[in-house]
Amino acid sequence: MQSAASLTKVAVVGAGMVGATTAYSIISKGLVQELGLIDANPDRAMGEAMDLKHCLAFTDPVDIRAGGYELCKDAQIVIVTAGAAQKEGETRLDLCAKNSRIMRSIVREVMAHNPYPILLIVSNPVDVLTRAALEESGLPPERVIGSGTVLDTARFRFLIANHCRVDVRNVHGYVIGEHGDSEVFVWSRLNIGGVAFDQYCRDFCARAACGGVREEIEQDVRNSAYQIIQMKGATYYAVSLAVARIVKSILRNQRSVLTVSTQMRGQFGLQDVCLSLPCLVGSAGVEAIIDSPLGESEEAALLRSARTLKEAFDAIEP
Ligand code: NAD
């Protein structure tokens, strides 16, 4: 028998669309042995837990429970997806004040039952709420992680792959900064199979012009959440796989490079702000921030994005 301490366990706070699909992704990938679901609406958590339990004939065994914050005890990772969702026409920063209050109260409850979890924040505005969770928890910065631009990076890579007609897994590129409108596309480091994007387009893309594509792709990535929300009310499939990917890298100490949101510790001269840069994610959380040089305009855009996030945080946390 394994001891309770060695079981892989996550708790998900918020069993709405994102929380439930995240739980589903984690279970279907066989990442954990125990999974707790917590929601302000207990019936919602209970209903999702029941539905998820019916997956177990097709997955590895998982002890799935719905209940209160006691389910956070012994969890290596507590994922927070609770909060008000983005409404049509509402920016992520509009959600700031409402969700910051919710986040702080959730973090207090989690810490009362588990003094040393890794907190994985998904609720929006994710960068601002990651900083609020960091402050409220008193945990070291490497243990408070936002899902950041992992999703935006996936959307970016998908669109590049689509444009170049190549497997998305061979597209290496990053979106950094805010998970939101001021995010920054690192075109200077984008490569396909080790070949710089422009050269790949010249040599291997059977298209006459790739020139105007950058702006188009940036717009598509920035607008995709708004478009999906307009059409079906919420986004959840891709974010759930993005969160499962982060969870896997932590629980299996994979040290994957992921654009999670983390507190800056002097990178590009930034302090006291959480945003995304490529990070090494392993069992200790964010084990390193990869702040290799950016193009001049990219660095300037990153600093602007950081300023936007600082202003948003200061506006709600005077
Ligand atoms: P939803 O409305 O479907 O679910 C939110 C859930 O949180 C509800 O079940 C609600 O009862 C619960 N909740 C509210 N207050 C709570 C509290 N104090 N304690 C416990 N539970 C509480 O929303 P959703 O579509 O699941 O989105 C959830 C969050 O995820 C939103 O903030 C959304 O903007 C964000 N999101 C983030 C990303 C990302 O990439 N980071 C992507 C998509 C959505």
Coordinates of C-alpha atoms and ligand atoms in Angstrom, one line a residue:
M1 CA 0.0 0.0 0.0
Q2 CA 1.2 3.5 -0.8
S3 CA 1.2 6.0 2.1
A4 CA -1.2 9.0 1.8
A5 CA 1.8 11.3 1.4
S6 CA 3.0 9.5 -1.7
L7 CA -0.3 9.5 -3.5
T8 CA -0.6 11.9 -6.4
K9 CA -3.5 14.2 -5.6
V10 CA -4.9 17.4 -6.9
A11 CA -7.8 19.5 -5.8
V12 CA -9.8 21.7 -8.2
V13 CA -11.5 24.7 -6.7
G14 CA -14.3 25.8 -9.0
A15 CA -16.3 23.0 -10.8
G16 CA -17.6 25.2 -13.6
M17 CA -16.8 24.6 -17.3
V18 CA -13.1 25.1 -16.9
G19 CA -12.8 23.2 -13.6
A20 CA -14.8 20.3 -14.7
T21 CA -13.1 19.9 -18.1
T22 CA -9.7 20.3 -16.3
A23 CA -10.7 17.5 -13.9
Y24 CA -11.7 15.4 -17.0
S25 CA -8.4 16.0 -18.8
I26 CA -6.4 15.1 -15.7
I27 CA -8.4 11.9 -15.1
S28 CA -8.4 10.8 -18.7
K29 CA -4.6 11.3 -18.9
G30 CA -4.1 9.2 -15.7
L31 CA -2.1 11.9 -14.0
V32 CA -3.5 11.4 -10.4
Q33 CA -4.7 8.9 -7.9
E34 CA -7.0 11.3 -6.0
L35 CA -9.0 14.3 -7.2
G36 CA -11.1 16.6 -5.1
L37 CA -13.7 19.0 -6.5
I38 CA -14.8 22.0 -4.5
D39 CA -17.4 24.6 -5.5
A40 CA -19.4 27.3 -3.8
N41 CA -22.3 25.4 -5.4
P42 CA -22.0 21.9 -3.7
D43 CA -24.5 20.3 -6.1
R44 CA -22.5 21.4 -9.1
A45 CA -19.3 19.8 -7.6
M46 CA -21.2 16.7 -6.6
G47 CA -22.9 16.4 -10.1
E48 CA -19.5 16.8 -11.9
A49 CA -17.9 14.2 -9.5
M50 CA -20.6 11.7 -10.3
D51 CA -20.3 12.2 -14.0
L52 CA -16.5 11.9 -13.8
K53 CA -16.7 8.7 -11.8
H54 CA -18.5 7.1 -14.7
C55 CA -15.3 7.6 -16.7
L56 CA -13.5 5.2 -14.4
A57 CA -14.3 2.1 -16.4
F58 CA -12.2 3.6 -19.2
T59 CA -9.4 5.3 -17.2
D60 CA -6.8 4.4 -14.5
P61 CA -8.3 4.3 -11.0
V62 CA -8.8 7.6 -9.4
D63 CA -10.5 8.4 -6.1
I64 CA -12.8 11.3 -7.1
R65 CA -14.6 13.3 -4.4
A66 CA -16.6 16.4 -4.1
G67 CA -16.7 18.3 -0.9
G68 CA -15.2 21.1 1.2
Y69 CA -11.7 22.5 1.5
E70 CA -10.6 19.5 3.6
L71 CA -10.1 17.9 0.1
C72 CA -7.0 20.1 -0.3
K73 CA -5.2 18.2 2.5
D74 CA -2.1 16.4 1.1
A75 CA -2.8 17.7 -2.5
Q76 CA 0.5 18.4 -4.3
I77 CA -1.4 20.9 -6.5
V78 CA -4.5 23.0 -5.8
I79 CA -5.9 24.3 -9.1
V80 CA -8.2 27.4 -8.8
T81 CA -10.7 27.9 -11.6
A82 CA -13.4 29.5 -9.4
G83 CA -14.8 32.9 -10.1
A84 CA -17.0 34.9 -12.3
A85 CA -16.4 34.0 -16.0
Q86 CA -15.6 36.6 -18.7
K87 CA -18.9 37.8 -20.2
E88 CA -19.4 38.9 -23.8
G89 CA -17.6 42.2 -24.5
E90 CA -15.9 42.1 -21.0
T91 CA -12.1 42.2 -20.9
R92 CA -10.2 40.0 -18.5
L93 CA -9.1 43.0 -16.5
D94 CA -12.8 44.0 -16.0
L95 CA -13.0 40.9 -13.8
C96 CA -10.2 42.1 -11.6
A97 CA -11.8 43.3 -8.4
K98 CA -14.6 40.7 -8.2
N99 CA -12.3 37.8 -8.7
S100 CA -9.5 39.1 -6.5
R101 CA -11.7 39.1 -3.5
I102 CA -12.9 35.5 -4.4
M103 CA -9.3 34.4 -4.9
R104 CA -8.0 35.7 -1.6
S105 CA -10.9 34.0 0.3
I106 CA -10.2 30.7 -1.5
V107 CA -6.5 30.9 -0.8
R108 CA -7.1 31.4 2.9
E109 CA -9.3 28.3 3.0
V110 CA -6.8 26.2 1.0
M111 CA -3.9 27.2 3.3
A112 CA -5.9 26.4 6.4
H113 CA -5.9 22.7 5.2
N114 CA -2.6 22.5 3.3
P115 CA 0.3 24.6 4.3
Y116 CA 2.6 23.9 1.4
P117 CA 0.7 23.2 -1.9
I118 CA 1.6 24.3 -5.3
L119 CA -1.2 26.8 -6.3
L120 CA -2.1 26.7 -9.9
I121 CA -4.3 29.7 -10.7
V122 CA -6.5 29.6 -13.8
S123 CA -9.2 32.2 -13.0
N124 CA -9.0 35.5 -14.9
P125 CA -7.4 37.9 -14.9
V126 CA -4.9 35.2 -14.3
D127 CA -1.8 37.3 -13.9
V128 CA -3.3 39.7 -11.4
L129 CA -4.9 36.8 -9.4
T130 CA -1.7 34.9 -9.4
R131 CA -0.1 37.9 -7.6
A132 CA -3.0 38.2 -5.2
A133 CA -2.7 34.4 -4.4
L134 CA 1.0 34.7 -3.9
E135 CA 0.6 37.6 -1.4
E136 CA -2.3 35.9 0.4
S137 CA -0.7 32.5 0.7
G138 CA 2.8 33.6 1.8
L139 CA 4.2 30.7 -0.3
P140 CA 7.5 31.1 -2.1
P141 CA 7.1 32.5 -5.6
E142 CA 8.0 29.3 -7.4
R143 CA 5.0 27.6 -5.8
V144 CA 2.3 30.0 -7.0
I145 CA 1.9 29.6 -10.7
G146 CA -0.6 31.0 -13.2
S147 CA -1.6 29.2 -16.3
G148 CA -0.6 32.4 -18.0
T149 CA 0.0 32.3 -21.7
V150 CA 0.3 28.5 -22.1
L151 CA -3.1 28.6 -23.9
D152 CA -2.2 31.7 -26.0
T153 CA 1.1 30.0 -26.9
A154 CA -0.9 26.9 -28.0
R155 CA -3.2 29.0 -30.1
F156 CA -0.2 30.8 -31.7
R157 CA 1.6 27.6 -32.5
F158 CA -1.6 26.1 -34.0
L159 CA -2.1 29.1 -36.3
I160 CA 1.5 29.1 -37.4
A161 CA 1.2 25.3 -38.1
N162 CA -1.9 25.9 -40.0
H163 CA -0.3 28.7 -42.1
C164 CA 2.8 26.6 -42.8
R165 CA 1.0 23.3 -43.1
V166 CA 3.2 21.6 -40.6
D167 CA 2.7 19.5 -37.4
V168 CA 2.1 22.0 -34.6
R169 CA 4.5 20.0 -32.4
N170 CA 7.3 21.1 -34.6
V171 CA 6.4 24.8 -34.2
H172 CA 8.5 26.3 -31.4
G173 CA 7.3 29.7 -30.4
Y174 CA 6.1 31.7 -27.4
V175 CA 3.6 34.3 -26.3
I176 CA 4.7 36.1 -23.2
G177 CA 3.5 38.9 -20.9
E178 CA -0.2 39.2 -19.9
H179 CA -2.7 36.5 -20.7
G180 CA -4.8 39.1 -22.4
D181 CA -4.8 42.0 -24.8
S182 CA -1.2 43.3 -24.1
E183 CA 0.4 39.9 -24.7
V184 CA 3.6 39.8 -26.7
F185 CA 4.4 37.5 -29.7
V186 CA 8.1 36.5 -29.7
W187 CA 8.5 36.4 -33.5
S188 CA 12.3 36.7 -33.1
R189 CA 12.6 33.3 -31.6
L190 CA 9.8 31.5 -33.6
N191 CA 11.2 28.5 -35.5
I192 CA 9.9 25.4 -37.3
G193 CA 12.0 22.3 -36.9
G194 CA 14.9 24.6 -36.0
V195 CA 14.5 26.9 -39.0
A196 CA 13.7 30.5 -38.3
F197 CA 10.1 31.4 -39.3
D198 CA 10.9 33.8 -42.1
Q199 CA 13.4 31.5 -43.7
Y200 CA 11.0 28.5 -43.3
C201 CA 8.4 30.6 -45.1
R202 CA 10.8 31.5 -47.9
D203 CA 12.2 28.0 -48.4
F204 CA 9.4 25.6 -47.5
C205 CA 6.1 27.4 -47.4
A206 CA 4.4 26.9 -50.8
R207 CA 2.7 30.3 -50.3
A208 CA 3.7 33.4 -52.3
A209 CA 3.6 35.9 -49.4
C210 CA 3.9 35.4 -45.6
G211 CA 4.5 39.1 -45.0
G212 CA 1.1 40.2 -43.8
V213 CA 0.5 37.0 -41.8
R214 CA 2.0 38.2 -38.6
E215 CA -0.6 40.8 -37.9
E216 CA -3.4 38.5 -38.9
I217 CA -2.1 35.7 -36.6
E218 CA -1.7 38.1 -33.6
Q219 CA -5.2 39.4 -34.1
D220 CA -6.6 35.8 -34.3
V221 CA -4.9 34.8 -31.1
R222 CA -6.0 37.9 -29.2
N223 CA -9.5 37.7 -30.5
S224 CA -10.1 33.9 -30.2
A225 CA -11.4 33.9 -26.6
Y226 CA -13.7 36.8 -27.4
Q227 CA -15.0 35.0 -30.5
I228 CA -15.5 31.6 -28.8
I229 CA -17.3 33.3 -25.8
Q230 CA -19.6 35.1 -28.3
M231 CA -20.4 31.9 -30.1
K232 CA -20.7 29.4 -27.2
G233 CA -20.5 31.2 -23.9
A234 CA -17.1 30.1 -22.6
T235 CA -13.7 28.5 -23.6
Y236 CA -12.7 25.3 -21.8
Y237 CA -11.3 22.4 -23.8
A238 CA -7.9 23.9 -24.7
V239 CA -7.4 25.5 -21.4
S240 CA -8.2 22.2 -19.6
L241 CA -5.4 20.5 -21.7
A242 CA -3.1 23.4 -21.0
V243 CA -3.6 23.0 -17.3
A244 CA -3.2 19.2 -17.5
R245 CA 0.1 19.8 -19.3
I246 CA 1.3 22.0 -16.4
V247 CA 0.1 19.5 -13.8
K248 CA 1.9 16.7 -15.6
S249 CA 5.2 18.6 -15.7
I250 CA 5.0 19.2 -12.0
L251 CA 3.9 15.8 -10.8
R252 CA 6.3 13.9 -13.1
N253 CA 9.1 16.5 -12.6
Q254 CA 9.4 16.8 -16.4
R255 CA 11.1 20.3 -16.3
S256 CA 9.1 21.3 -19.4
V257 CA 9.5 24.8 -20.7
L258 CA 6.0 26.4 -20.4
T259 CA 4.9 30.0 -20.5
V260 CA 3.3 30.0 -17.1
S261 CA 2.7 33.2 -15.1
T262 CA 5.2 33.7 -12.3
Q263 CA 6.4 36.6 -10.2
M264 CA 9.3 38.5 -11.8
R265 CA 12.5 38.5 -9.8
G266 CA 14.5 41.1 -11.7
Q267 CA 14.0 39.7 -15.2
F268 CA 14.1 42.5 -17.7
G269 CA 14.3 44.8 -14.6
L270 CA 10.8 43.7 -13.5
Q271 CA 9.7 43.2 -9.9
D272 CA 6.4 42.8 -8.1
V273 CA 4.4 41.7 -11.1
C274 CA 3.3 38.2 -12.3
L275 CA 3.4 37.6 -16.0
S276 CA 4.4 34.8 -18.4
L277 CA 7.9 34.1 -19.7
P278 CA 9.1 30.7 -20.7
C279 CA 9.7 28.8 -17.4
L280 CA 11.2 25.5 -16.4
V281 CA 8.3 23.7 -14.6
G282 CA 9.1 20.8 -12.4
S283 CA 8.3 19.2 -9.0
A284 CA 9.3 22.4 -7.1
G285 CA 7.1 24.5 -9.3
V286 CA 8.8 27.2 -11.4
E287 CA 12.4 26.1 -11.2
A288 CA 13.8 28.7 -13.5
I289 CA 12.7 31.6 -15.6
I290 CA 14.2 31.6 -19.1
D291 CA 14.8 35.3 -19.7
S292 CA 17.0 35.1 -22.7
P293 CA 17.2 38.3 -24.9
L294 CA 14.2 39.5 -26.8
G295 CA 14.1 41.7 -29.9
E296 CA 14.1 45.5 -29.0
S297 CA 10.4 46.0 -29.8
E298 CA 9.5 42.8 -28.1
E299 CA 11.2 43.8 -24.9
A300 CA 9.5 47.2 -25.0
A301 CA 6.1 45.5 -25.5
L302 CA 6.8 43.2 -22.6
L303 CA 7.6 46.2 -20.3
R304 CA 4.3 47.8 -21.5
S305 CA 2.4 44.6 -20.7
A306 CA 4.0 44.5 -17.2
R307 CA 2.9 48.1 -16.7
T308 CA -0.7 47.3 -17.6
L309 CA -0.7 44.4 -15.1
K310 CA 0.9 46.5 -12.3
E311 CA -1.7 49.2 -12.9
A312 CA -4.5 46.7 -12.8
F313 CA -3.2 45.2 -9.6
D314 CA -2.7 48.6 -7.9
A315 CA -6.2 49.7 -8.9
I316 CA -7.8 46.9 -7.0
E317 CA -5.3 46.5 -4.2
P318 CA -4.5 50.0 -3.2
Ligands
NAD1 P1 -18.0 29.0 -14.7 O1 -18.9 30.2 -14.3 O2 -18.5 27.9 -15.5 O3 -17.5 28.4 -13.3 C1 -17.0 29.1 -12.2 C2 -17.3 28.3 -11.0 O4 -16.7 28.9 -9.9 C3 -18.8 28.1 -10.7 O5 -19.2 26.8 -10.7 C4 -19.0 28.9 -9.4 O6 -20.0 28.3 -8.6 C5 -17.6 28.7 -8.8 N1 -17.3 29.7 -7.7 C6 -17.6 31.0 -7.7 N2 -17.2 31.6 -6.6 C7 -16.6 30.6 -5.9 C8 -16.0 30.5 -4.6 N3 -15.9 31.6 -3.8 N4 -15.6 29.3 -4.2 C9 -15.7 28.2 -4.9 N5 -16.3 28.2 -6.1 C10 -16.7 29.4 -6.6 O7 -16.7 29.7 -15.3 P2 -15.6 29.0 -16.2 O8 -16.0 29.1 -17.7 O9 -15.4 27.7 -15.6 O10 -14.4 29.9 -16.0 C11 -13.7 30.0 -14.7 C12 -12.6 30.9 -14.8 O11 -11.6 30.5 -15.6 C13 -13.0 32.4 -15.2 O12 -12.3 33.3 -14.4 C14 -12.5 32.4 -16.7 O13 -12.3 33.7 -17.1 C15 -11.2 31.6 -16.5 N6 -10.5 31.1 -17.7 C16 -9.2 31.1 -17.7 C17 -8.5 30.7 -18.8 C18 -7.0 30.8 -18.9 O14 -6.3 30.5 -19.9 N7 -6.4 31.2 -17.8 C19 -9.2 30.2 -20.0 C20 -10.6 30.2 -19.9 C21 -11.3 30.6 -18.7

